[in-house]
Amino acid sequence: AQKITQTQPGMFVQEKEAVTLDCTYDTSDQSYGLFWYKQPSSGEMIFLIYQGSYDEQNATEGRYSLNFQKARKSANLVISASQLGDSAMYFCAMRAPKTSYDKVIFGPGTSLSVIP
Amino acid sequence: DSGVTQTPKHLITATGQRVTLRCSPRSGDLSVYWYQQSLDQGLQFLIQYYNGEERAKGNILERFSAQQFPDLHSELNLSSLELGDSALYFCASSEGGEDNEQFFGPGTRLTVL
């Protein structure tokens, strides 16, 4: 079965430091997509970054980068130079076409708190 | 602003009632997804429509139904409401391709009393 695991329910990071949020996934598909979303306390879901399973380069978007290790089935999010506004829930998600086309599975999330 | 709109923002109703949540996707997006986010279940995919047709079904209860109209807006109908249906309901839209990220609306917070 397709599954996303985020083993860190809560994380703390000092402002301006880098932080890595872990995500491992399980799929039998050869082709899949991995996403990270941010959910601040206001509730909206904000798309951060995408990695395709066939992408050879790790995805980067500004201060966000995705450390993609396909053999280990991990897709960790790295946030560099943390800011107070980065405090939020972070969800790792996978598009799992084999289950049913375009279905997206979300992990349980990691709560990140940035300390001044 | 993602470009996805959802109404209403908040909804308070009683057990046994029926409600309709509405979603307008981003201009040009053909896919609409519905999700339920609750404290105990996390973010659960409910159903997806693509250009008016149901494309994928997740953990959607039989008491819930959805449709996508010719103008691509979508409605999620929740009936015979129970206390456990209290949650944040998100609509998201995408162009429809595999590599396309989903853009989420602000959500509708449903409280069943």
CSV table of C-alpha atoms in Angstrom, one decimal:
chain,number,residue,atom,x,y,z
A,1,ALA,CA,0.0,0.0,0.0
A,2,GLN,CA,1.1,3.5,-0.7
A,3,LYS,CA,2.2,5.3,2.5
A,4,ILE,CA,4.0,8.5,3.7
A,5,THR,CA,5.8,8.5,7.0
A,6,GLN,CA,6.9,11.6,8.8
A,7,THR,CA,8.6,10.5,12.0
A,8,GLN,CA,9.1,13.9,13.6
A,9,PRO,CA,5.8,15.2,15.1
A,10,GLY,CA,7.5,18.3,16.3
A,11,MET,CA,10.8,20.1,15.6
A,12,PHE,CA,12.5,23.2,16.9
A,13,VAL,CA,15.1,25.3,15.1
A,14,GLN,CA,17.0,28.4,15.9
A,15,GLU,CA,16.3,31.4,13.6
A,16,LYS,CA,18.8,31.6,10.7
A,17,GLU,CA,19.8,27.9,11.1
A,18,ALA,CA,19.0,25.2,8.6
A,19,VAL,CA,16.5,22.4,9.4
A,20,THR,CA,15.7,19.1,7.8
A,21,LEU,CA,12.2,17.6,7.9
A,22,ASP,CA,12.1,13.9,7.3
A,23,CYS,CA,9.8,12.1,4.9
A,24,THR,CA,9.9,8.5,3.8
A,25,TYR,CA,7.4,6.9,1.4
A,26,ASP,CA,6.4,3.5,0.2
A,27,THR,CA,5.2,2.8,-3.3
A,28,SER,CA,5.5,0.1,-5.8
A,29,ASP,CA,5.1,2.6,-8.7
A,30,GLN,CA,8.1,3.5,-10.8
A,31,SER,CA,6.7,6.9,-11.6
A,32,TYR,CA,5.5,9.1,-8.9
A,33,GLY,CA,5.7,12.7,-7.6
A,34,LEU,CA,6.6,14.0,-4.2
A,35,PHE,CA,5.3,17.3,-2.8
A,36,TRP,CA,5.8,19.4,0.3
A,37,TYR,CA,3.2,21.7,1.7
A,38,LYS,CA,3.2,24.2,4.5
A,39,GLN,CA,0.2,24.9,6.7
A,40,PRO,CA,0.6,27.9,9.0
A,41,SER,CA,-1.7,28.5,11.9
A,42,SER,CA,-4.1,30.4,9.7
A,43,GLY,CA,-5.0,27.1,8.1
A,44,GLU,CA,-4.2,27.5,4.4
A,45,MET,CA,-2.1,24.9,2.6
A,46,ILE,CA,0.8,26.4,0.7
A,47,PHE,CA,2.7,24.4,-2.0
A,48,LEU,CA,6.5,24.5,-1.4
A,49,ILE,CA,8.3,22.1,-3.7
A,50,TYR,CA,7.9,19.2,-6.1
A,51,GLN,CA,10.2,16.3,-7.0
A,52,GLY,CA,9.4,13.8,-9.8
A,53,SER,CA,10.7,10.3,-9.4
A,54,TYR,CA,12.7,10.5,-12.6
A,55,ASP,CA,14.2,13.9,-11.9
A,56,GLU,CA,17.9,13.5,-11.5
A,57,GLN,CA,18.5,16.7,-9.8
A,58,ASN,CA,17.2,17.5,-6.3
A,59,ALA,CA,14.5,20.2,-6.5
A,60,THR,CA,15.1,23.6,-5.1
A,61,GLU,CA,12.8,26.6,-4.6
A,62,GLY,CA,14.5,29.5,-2.9
A,63,ARG,CA,15.3,28.5,0.7
A,64,TYR,CA,13.6,25.1,0.2
A,65,SER,CA,15.4,22.1,-1.2
A,66,LEU,CA,14.4,18.5,-1.4
A,67,ASN,CA,17.0,15.9,-0.5
A,68,PHE,CA,15.7,13.0,-2.7
A,69,GLN,CA,17.2,9.6,-2.1
A,70,LYS,CA,15.2,7.2,-4.4
A,71,ALA,CA,16.9,4.0,-3.2
A,72,ARG,CA,16.1,4.8,0.4
A,73,LYS,CA,12.6,6.1,-0.6
A,74,SER,CA,13.2,9.3,1.3
A,75,ALA,CA,12.3,12.9,0.3
A,76,ASN,CA,13.5,15.2,3.1
A,77,LEU,CA,12.8,18.9,3.0
A,78,VAL,CA,15.7,21.2,3.9
A,79,ILE,CA,14.9,24.8,4.9
A,80,SER,CA,17.9,27.0,5.0
A,81,ALA,CA,18.2,30.2,7.0
A,82,SER,CA,15.0,29.6,9.0
A,83,GLN,CA,12.8,32.6,9.6
A,84,LEU,CA,10.1,33.1,12.3
A,85,GLY,CA,7.5,32.9,9.5
A,86,ASP,CA,8.5,29.3,8.8
A,87,SER,CA,6.8,28.2,12.0
A,88,ALA,CA,4.0,25.9,10.7
A,89,MET,CA,3.0,22.4,10.0
A,90,TYR,CA,4.8,20.7,7.1
A,91,PHE,CA,3.2,17.9,5.1
A,92,CYS,CA,5.0,15.6,2.7
A,93,ALA,CA,2.7,14.1,0.0
A,94,MET,CA,2.9,11.7,-2.8
A,95,ARG,CA,1.0,11.4,-6.0
A,96,ALA,CA,0.3,7.7,-6.4
A,97,PRO,CA,-1.0,6.9,-9.9
A,98,LYS,CA,-1.0,3.1,-9.5
A,99,THR,CA,-3.6,3.3,-6.7
A,100,SER,CA,-5.8,5.5,-8.8
A,101,TYR,CA,-4.7,8.2,-11.2
A,102,ASP,CA,-4.0,11.5,-9.6
A,103,LYS,CA,-4.7,10.4,-6.0
A,104,VAL,CA,-2.5,12.2,-3.5
A,105,ILE,CA,-1.5,10.8,-0.1
A,106,PHE,CA,-0.4,13.0,2.7
A,107,GLY,CA,1.8,12.2,5.7
A,108,PRO,CA,0.8,13.1,9.3
A,109,GLY,CA,2.9,16.3,9.2
A,110,THR,CA,5.7,17.8,11.2
A,111,SER,CA,5.2,20.9,13.4
A,112,LEU,CA,8.1,23.2,13.0
A,113,SER,CA,8.8,26.0,15.6
A,114,VAL,CA,11.4,28.6,14.8
A,115,ILE,CA,12.9,30.1,18.0
A,116,PRO,CA,14.2,33.7,17.9
B,1,ASP,CA,-3.8,33.9,-2.8
B,2,SER,CA,-3.9,30.5,-4.6
B,3,GLY,CA,-6.8,31.5,-6.9
B,4,VAL,CA,-9.0,28.7,-5.5
B,5,THR,CA,-12.1,30.0,-3.7
B,6,GLN,CA,-14.2,28.1,-1.2
B,7,THR,CA,-17.5,29.1,0.4
B,8,PRO,CA,-18.5,29.4,3.1
B,9,LYS,CA,-15.5,29.9,5.2
B,10,HIS,CA,-17.2,28.7,8.4
B,11,LEU,CA,-20.3,26.5,8.8
B,12,ILE,CA,-22.0,25.5,12.0
B,13,THR,CA,-24.8,23.1,11.9
B,14,ALA,CA,-26.5,20.3,13.9
B,15,THR,CA,-26.3,16.6,13.7
B,16,GLY,CA,-28.5,15.0,11.1
B,17,GLN,CA,-28.4,18.1,8.8
B,18,ARG,CA,-27.2,18.4,5.3
B,19,VAL,CA,-24.7,21.0,4.0
B,20,THR,CA,-23.1,22.0,0.7
B,21,LEU,CA,-19.6,23.2,0.3
B,22,ARG,CA,-18.6,25.1,-2.8
B,23,CYS,CA,-15.3,25.4,-4.6
B,24,SER,CA,-14.2,27.4,-7.6
B,25,PRO,CA,-10.9,26.2,-9.1
B,26,ARG,CA,-8.1,28.4,-10.5
B,27,SER,CA,-8.8,29.7,-14.0
B,28,GLY,CA,-7.8,27.0,-16.5
B,29,ASP,CA,-7.6,24.2,-14.0
B,30,LEU,CA,-9.6,21.1,-14.9
B,31,SER,CA,-9.1,19.0,-11.8
B,32,VAL,CA,-10.7,19.6,-8.5
B,33,TYR,CA,-9.9,17.6,-5.4
B,34,TRP,CA,-11.6,17.5,-2.0
B,35,TYR,CA,-9.9,16.8,1.3
B,36,GLN,CA,-10.9,16.5,4.9
B,37,GLN,CA,-8.6,17.5,7.6
B,38,SER,CA,-9.4,16.5,11.2
B,39,LEU,CA,-7.2,16.2,14.3
B,40,ASP,CA,-7.5,12.5,14.5
B,41,GLN,CA,-7.4,11.5,10.8
B,42,GLY,CA,-5.0,14.1,9.4
B,43,LEU,CA,-5.4,15.2,5.8
B,44,GLN,CA,-7.5,12.6,3.9
B,45,PHE,CA,-8.2,12.6,0.2
B,46,LEU,CA,-11.9,12.3,-0.5
B,47,ILE,CA,-12.6,12.6,-4.2
B,48,GLN,CA,-11.2,14.1,-7.4
B,49,TYR,CA,-13.0,15.3,-10.5
B,50,TYR,CA,-11.5,16.1,-13.9
B,51,ASN,CA,-13.4,18.1,-16.4
B,52,GLY,CA,-16.7,17.1,-14.9
B,53,GLU,CA,-16.0,13.4,-14.5
B,54,GLU,CA,-15.1,11.6,-11.3
B,55,ARG,CA,-11.5,10.4,-11.6
B,56,ALA,CA,-10.4,9.1,-8.2
B,57,LYS,CA,-12.1,8.2,-5.0
B,58,GLY,CA,-10.6,8.1,-1.6
B,59,ASN,CA,-11.9,7.8,1.9
B,60,ILE,CA,-15.3,9.3,1.2
B,61,LEU,CA,-18.3,8.2,3.2
B,62,GLU,CA,-21.5,7.2,1.4
B,63,ARG,CA,-23.2,10.1,3.2
B,64,PHE,CA,-20.9,12.4,1.2
B,65,SER,CA,-21.2,13.1,-2.5
B,66,ALA,CA,-19.6,15.6,-4.9
B,67,GLN,CA,-20.0,16.8,-8.4
B,68,GLN,CA,-18.2,19.1,-10.8
B,69,PHE,CA,-20.3,21.3,-13.0
B,70,PRO,CA,-19.7,22.4,-16.7
B,71,ASP,CA,-18.2,25.7,-15.5
B,72,LEU,CA,-15.8,23.5,-13.5
B,73,HIS,CA,-16.8,24.6,-10.1
B,74,SER,CA,-17.5,21.8,-7.6
B,75,GLU,CA,-19.7,21.1,-4.7
B,76,LEU,CA,-19.3,18.7,-1.9
B,77,ASN,CA,-22.5,17.6,-0.2
B,78,LEU,CA,-22.5,16.2,3.3
B,79,SER,CA,-25.7,14.7,4.7
B,80,SER,CA,-26.9,13.1,7.9
B,81,LEU,CA,-24.1,14.9,9.6
B,82,GLU,CA,-22.4,13.5,12.7
B,83,LEU,CA,-20.2,15.1,15.3
B,84,GLY,CA,-17.2,13.3,13.8
B,85,ASP,CA,-17.7,15.1,10.5
B,86,SER,CA,-16.5,18.3,12.1
B,87,ALA,CA,-13.3,19.2,10.2
B,88,LEU,CA,-11.6,21.5,7.8
B,89,TYR,CA,-12.6,20.7,4.3
B,90,PHE,CA,-10.2,21.8,1.6
B,91,CYS,CA,-10.7,22.0,-2.1
B,92,ALA,CA,-7.7,22.0,-4.4
B,93,SER,CA,-7.3,22.4,-8.1
B,94,SER,CA,-4.6,21.5,-10.7
B,95,GLU,CA,-4.2,21.5,-14.4
B,96,GLY,CA,-4.6,17.8,-14.2
B,97,GLY,CA,-1.2,16.5,-15.3
B,98,GLU,CA,0.8,14.2,-13.1
B,99,ASP,CA,3.5,16.8,-12.5
B,100,ASN,CA,1.2,19.6,-11.6
B,101,GLU,CA,1.0,20.7,-8.0
B,102,GLN,CA,-2.3,21.2,-6.4
B,103,PHE,CA,-3.3,24.7,-5.3
B,104,PHE,CA,-5.5,24.7,-2.2
B,105,GLY,CA,-8.3,26.9,-1.3
B,106,PRO,CA,-8.6,28.5,2.2
B,107,GLY,CA,-10.9,25.7,3.4
B,108,THR,CA,-14.3,25.5,4.9
B,109,ARG,CA,-14.4,24.8,8.7
B,110,LEU,CA,-17.4,22.7,9.5
B,111,THR,CA,-18.6,22.4,13.0
B,112,VAL,CA,-21.4,19.9,13.8
B,113,LEU,CA,-23.0,20.4,17.1
